[in-house]
XYZ file of C-alpha atoms in Angstrom:
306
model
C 35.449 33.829 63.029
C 39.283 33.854 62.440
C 39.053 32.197 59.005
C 37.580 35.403 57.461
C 40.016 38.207 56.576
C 37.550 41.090 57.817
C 38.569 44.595 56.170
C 38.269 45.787 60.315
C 39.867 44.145 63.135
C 37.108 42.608 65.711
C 38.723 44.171 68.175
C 37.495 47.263 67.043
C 33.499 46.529 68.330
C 34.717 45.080 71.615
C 37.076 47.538 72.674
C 34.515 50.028 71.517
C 31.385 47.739 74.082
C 34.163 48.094 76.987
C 34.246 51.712 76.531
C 30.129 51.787 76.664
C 29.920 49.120 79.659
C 32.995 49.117 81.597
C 33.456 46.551 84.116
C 34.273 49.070 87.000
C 31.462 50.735 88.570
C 31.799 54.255 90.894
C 32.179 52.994 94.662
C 28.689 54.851 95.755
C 26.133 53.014 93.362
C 23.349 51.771 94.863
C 23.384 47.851 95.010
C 20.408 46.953 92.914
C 21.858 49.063 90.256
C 25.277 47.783 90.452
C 23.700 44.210 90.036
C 22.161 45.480 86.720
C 24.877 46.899 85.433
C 26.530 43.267 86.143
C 23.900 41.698 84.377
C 24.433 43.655 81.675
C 28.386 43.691 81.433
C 27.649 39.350 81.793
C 25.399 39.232 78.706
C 27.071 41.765 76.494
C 30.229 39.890 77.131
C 29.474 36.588 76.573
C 31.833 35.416 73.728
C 29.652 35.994 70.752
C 30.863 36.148 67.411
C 29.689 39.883 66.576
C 28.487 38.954 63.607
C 26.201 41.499 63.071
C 28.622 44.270 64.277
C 31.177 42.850 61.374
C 28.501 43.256 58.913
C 27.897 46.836 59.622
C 31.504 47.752 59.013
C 31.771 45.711 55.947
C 28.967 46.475 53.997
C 30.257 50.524 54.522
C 33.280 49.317 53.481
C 32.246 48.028 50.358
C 30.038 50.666 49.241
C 33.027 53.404 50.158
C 36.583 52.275 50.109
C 37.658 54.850 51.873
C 35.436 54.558 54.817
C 36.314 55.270 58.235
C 35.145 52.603 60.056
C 34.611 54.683 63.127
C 31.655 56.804 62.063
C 29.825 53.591 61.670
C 31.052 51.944 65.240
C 28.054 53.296 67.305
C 25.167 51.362 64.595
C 27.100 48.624 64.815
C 27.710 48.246 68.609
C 23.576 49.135 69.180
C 23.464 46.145 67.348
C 25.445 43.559 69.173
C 23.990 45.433 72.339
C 20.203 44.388 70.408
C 21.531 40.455 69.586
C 22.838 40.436 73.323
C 19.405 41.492 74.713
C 17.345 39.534 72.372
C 19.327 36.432 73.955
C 18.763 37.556 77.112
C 15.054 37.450 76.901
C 15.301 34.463 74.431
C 16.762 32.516 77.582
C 13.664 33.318 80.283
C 11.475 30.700 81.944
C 8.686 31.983 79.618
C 10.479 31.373 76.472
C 12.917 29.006 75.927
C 13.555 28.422 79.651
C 17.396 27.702 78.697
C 19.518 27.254 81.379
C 23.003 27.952 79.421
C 24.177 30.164 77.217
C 27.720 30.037 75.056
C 28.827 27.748 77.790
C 27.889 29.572 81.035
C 24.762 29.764 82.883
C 22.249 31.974 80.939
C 21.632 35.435 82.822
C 18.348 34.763 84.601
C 20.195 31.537 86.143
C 23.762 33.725 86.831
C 21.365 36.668 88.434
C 17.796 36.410 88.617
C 15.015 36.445 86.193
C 13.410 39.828 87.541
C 17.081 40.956 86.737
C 17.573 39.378 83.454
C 13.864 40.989 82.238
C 15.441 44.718 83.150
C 18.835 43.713 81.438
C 17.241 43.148 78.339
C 14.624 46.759 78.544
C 17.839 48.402 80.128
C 20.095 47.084 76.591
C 17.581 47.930 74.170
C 17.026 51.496 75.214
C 20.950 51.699 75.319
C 20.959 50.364 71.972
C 19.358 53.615 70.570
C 21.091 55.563 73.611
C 24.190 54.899 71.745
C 23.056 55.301 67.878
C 21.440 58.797 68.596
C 24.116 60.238 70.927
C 28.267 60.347 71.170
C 28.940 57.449 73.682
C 32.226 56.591 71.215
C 33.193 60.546 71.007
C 33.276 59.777 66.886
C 31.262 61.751 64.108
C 28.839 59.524 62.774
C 28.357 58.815 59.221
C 26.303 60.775 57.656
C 23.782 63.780 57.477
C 20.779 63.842 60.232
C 18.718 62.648 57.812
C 21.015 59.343 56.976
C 21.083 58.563 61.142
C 17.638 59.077 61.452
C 16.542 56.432 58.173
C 19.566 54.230 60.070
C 17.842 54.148 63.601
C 13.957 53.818 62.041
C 16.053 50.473 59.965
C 17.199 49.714 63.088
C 14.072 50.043 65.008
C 12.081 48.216 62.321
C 13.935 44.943 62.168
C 14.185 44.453 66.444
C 10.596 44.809 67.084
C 7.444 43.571 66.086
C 7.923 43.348 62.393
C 11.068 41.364 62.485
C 12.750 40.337 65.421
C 10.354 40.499 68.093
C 7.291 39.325 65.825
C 9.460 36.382 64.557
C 9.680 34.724 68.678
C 6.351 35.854 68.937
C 5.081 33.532 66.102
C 7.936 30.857 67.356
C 6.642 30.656 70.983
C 3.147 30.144 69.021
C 4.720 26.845 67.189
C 6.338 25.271 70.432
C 5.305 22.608 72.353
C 3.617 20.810 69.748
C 1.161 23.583 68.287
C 2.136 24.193 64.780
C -0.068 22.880 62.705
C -0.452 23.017 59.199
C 2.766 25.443 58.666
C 3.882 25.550 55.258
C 7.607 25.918 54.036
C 6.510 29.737 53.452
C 5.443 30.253 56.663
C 8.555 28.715 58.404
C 11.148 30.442 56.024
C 9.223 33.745 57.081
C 9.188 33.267 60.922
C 13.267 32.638 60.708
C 13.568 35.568 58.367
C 11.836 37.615 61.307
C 13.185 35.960 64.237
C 16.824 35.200 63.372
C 17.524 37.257 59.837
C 15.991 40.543 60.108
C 18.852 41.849 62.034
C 21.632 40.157 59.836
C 19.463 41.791 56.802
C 19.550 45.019 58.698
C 23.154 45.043 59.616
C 23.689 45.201 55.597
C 21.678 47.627 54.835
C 22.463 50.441 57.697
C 26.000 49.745 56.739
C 25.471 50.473 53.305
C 23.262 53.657 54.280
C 26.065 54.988 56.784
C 28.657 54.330 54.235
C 26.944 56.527 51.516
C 25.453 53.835 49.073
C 23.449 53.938 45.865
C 19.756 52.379 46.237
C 20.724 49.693 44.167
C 24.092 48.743 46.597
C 21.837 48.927 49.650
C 19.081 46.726 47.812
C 22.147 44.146 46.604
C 23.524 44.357 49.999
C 19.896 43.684 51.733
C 19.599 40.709 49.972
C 22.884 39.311 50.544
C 21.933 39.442 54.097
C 18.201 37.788 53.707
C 20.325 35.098 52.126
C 22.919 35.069 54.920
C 20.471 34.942 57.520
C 18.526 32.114 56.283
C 21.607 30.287 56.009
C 22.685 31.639 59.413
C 19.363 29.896 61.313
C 19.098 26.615 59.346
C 22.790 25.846 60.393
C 21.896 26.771 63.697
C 18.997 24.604 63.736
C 21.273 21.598 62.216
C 23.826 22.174 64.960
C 20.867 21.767 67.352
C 21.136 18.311 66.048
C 23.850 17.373 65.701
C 26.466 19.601 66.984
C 28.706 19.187 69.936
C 27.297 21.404 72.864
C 30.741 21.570 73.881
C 31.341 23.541 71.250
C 27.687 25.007 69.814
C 27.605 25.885 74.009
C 23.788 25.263 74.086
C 21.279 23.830 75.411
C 18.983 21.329 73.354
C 15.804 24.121 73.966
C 14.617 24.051 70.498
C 13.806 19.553 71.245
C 12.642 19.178 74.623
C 10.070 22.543 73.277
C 9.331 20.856 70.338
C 10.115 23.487 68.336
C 9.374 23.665 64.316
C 12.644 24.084 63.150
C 14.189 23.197 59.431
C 15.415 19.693 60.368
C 12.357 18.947 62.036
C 10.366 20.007 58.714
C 12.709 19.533 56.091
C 14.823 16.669 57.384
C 18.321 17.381 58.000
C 19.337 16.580 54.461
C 17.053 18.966 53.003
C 18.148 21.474 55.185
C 21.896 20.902 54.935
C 21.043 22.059 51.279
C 18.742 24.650 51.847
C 21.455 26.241 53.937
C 24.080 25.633 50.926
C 21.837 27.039 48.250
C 21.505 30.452 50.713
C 24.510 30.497 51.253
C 24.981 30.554 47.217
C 22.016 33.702 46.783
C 23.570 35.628 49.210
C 27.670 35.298 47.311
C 25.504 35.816 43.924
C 24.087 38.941 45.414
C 27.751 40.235 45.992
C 28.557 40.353 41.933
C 28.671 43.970 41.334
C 30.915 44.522 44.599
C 34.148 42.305 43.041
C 37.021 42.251 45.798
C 35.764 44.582 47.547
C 33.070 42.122 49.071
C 35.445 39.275 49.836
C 35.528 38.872 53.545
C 31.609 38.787 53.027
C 31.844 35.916 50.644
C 34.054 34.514 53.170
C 31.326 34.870 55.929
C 28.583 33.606 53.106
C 30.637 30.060 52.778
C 31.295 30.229 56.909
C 27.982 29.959 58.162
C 27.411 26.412 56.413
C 30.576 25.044 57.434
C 30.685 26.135 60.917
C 30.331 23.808 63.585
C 29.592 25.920 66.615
């Protein structure tokens, strides 16, 4: 995401993932485990946009100029390390059964599915490994009581009522058996699915970076916004995007998955995804410059084509 002038280098999160998962592993580990850790190194590094990592660091930025970045680097790597898992899983036989990924063969087709099930328990128990400990060697933001309501955010929007309970209700609609969903009930399922960790990448940004209720409310609703227009761009690409570039298979057709262009058409969705995009830069008033780069973000996610 070049085109967005983030207030924090990217480099930042994925120098800060190397130091969690290095690629060099001690000369004695037992195979099996040395596999895993593979596994794991191959979907954590697998040329993702770190979107929700970026959105950590901002939204502390914007409630507290003067923000170091580093106390909120471990929330927002347990977050990519989340997304990266989520995929993971996402990918299996008994989901999506997708045999690429970004590109490159998904991890159950690059290892093995048994493997690609314990990458994804192994990454979401480092997730919170990371967020509760000193894996970076910084201070984290905040009093025990501010990591704690971070981590239970955290916790919250990955399992079942968000992330998790969003593919649960998706695997429900594919192949055919969604009937009688209304616009309600599809908005919600993406909200769970795909947004609930966007939303939540706001808001623990805004709690490790010291903000008023009202900042973290703004800021939580900039990201519902964002992550609606996130998914229905993502379902548009599925149409008509160039899997050279989206780097995807076409899972969400041959599962016959409800998705916006499949209910709304593709114009409708086109500007359902521009009128998001709008909420979530109208929740950003109060913040003036400070919120640019997320503005930025706000009109990238429409206009992106991969």
């Amino acid at each position: 995401m070049h085109e967005i002038q983030w207030r924090f280098a990217p480099s930042l999160v994925e120098d800060a993932l190397k130091q969690i998962l290095p690629d060099n592993l001690a000369p004695d580990s037992l195979a099996g485990h040395a596999r895993l850790r593979q596994a794991m190194h191959y979907a954590v590094f697998s040329g993702g946009k770190r979107l929700r990592s970026q959105l950590v660091l901002e939204a502390a930025g914007v409630v507290s100029a003067d923000f170091d970045a580093l106390r909120a680097l471990s929330a927002a790597c347990s977050l990519e390390i989340i997304h990266a898992y989520s995929l993971v899983h996402d990918d299996l036989p008994s989901m999506d059964n997708a045999d690429t990924r970004r590109g490159r063969p998904s991890c159950h087709k690059a290892f093995d599915e048994a493997t690609a099930i314990l990458v994804g328990d192994a990454l979401l128990t480092l997730a919170f490994e990371i967020m509760t400990g000193d894996a970076l060697g910084q201070d984290y933001a905040g009093d025990a009581a501010t990591r704690l309501r971070a981590v239970q955010l955290i916790a919250r929007a990955a399992g079942e009522a968000g992330m998790v309970g969003g593919q649960a209700v998706d695997i429900t609609w594919s192949h055919g058996r969604a009937e009688n969903v209304s616009r309600l009930q599809l908005l919600q399922m993406q909200a769970m699915k795909t947004g609930a960790l966007i939303r939540v990448a706001c808001e623990v940004g805004a709690v490790l970076g010291g903000g008023t209720n009202t900042q973290i409310q703004a800021l939580s609703r900039y990201g519902e916004h964002l992550g609606r227009a996130f998914q229905i761009q993502d379902d548009i690409l599925d149409v008509e995007g160039d899997p050279e570039l989206t780097g995807k298979s076409a899972t969400d057709t041959t599962n016959y998955k409800l998705t916006a262009p499949a209910f709304f058409g593709l114009a409708e969705s086109k500007q359902l995804a521009r009128e998001s995009s709008e909420a979530a830069i109208a929740a950003l008033q109060e913040f003036g410059d400070r919120a640019a780069a997320l503005r930025q973000l706000a009109y990238f996610v429409v206009q992106r084509d991969k």
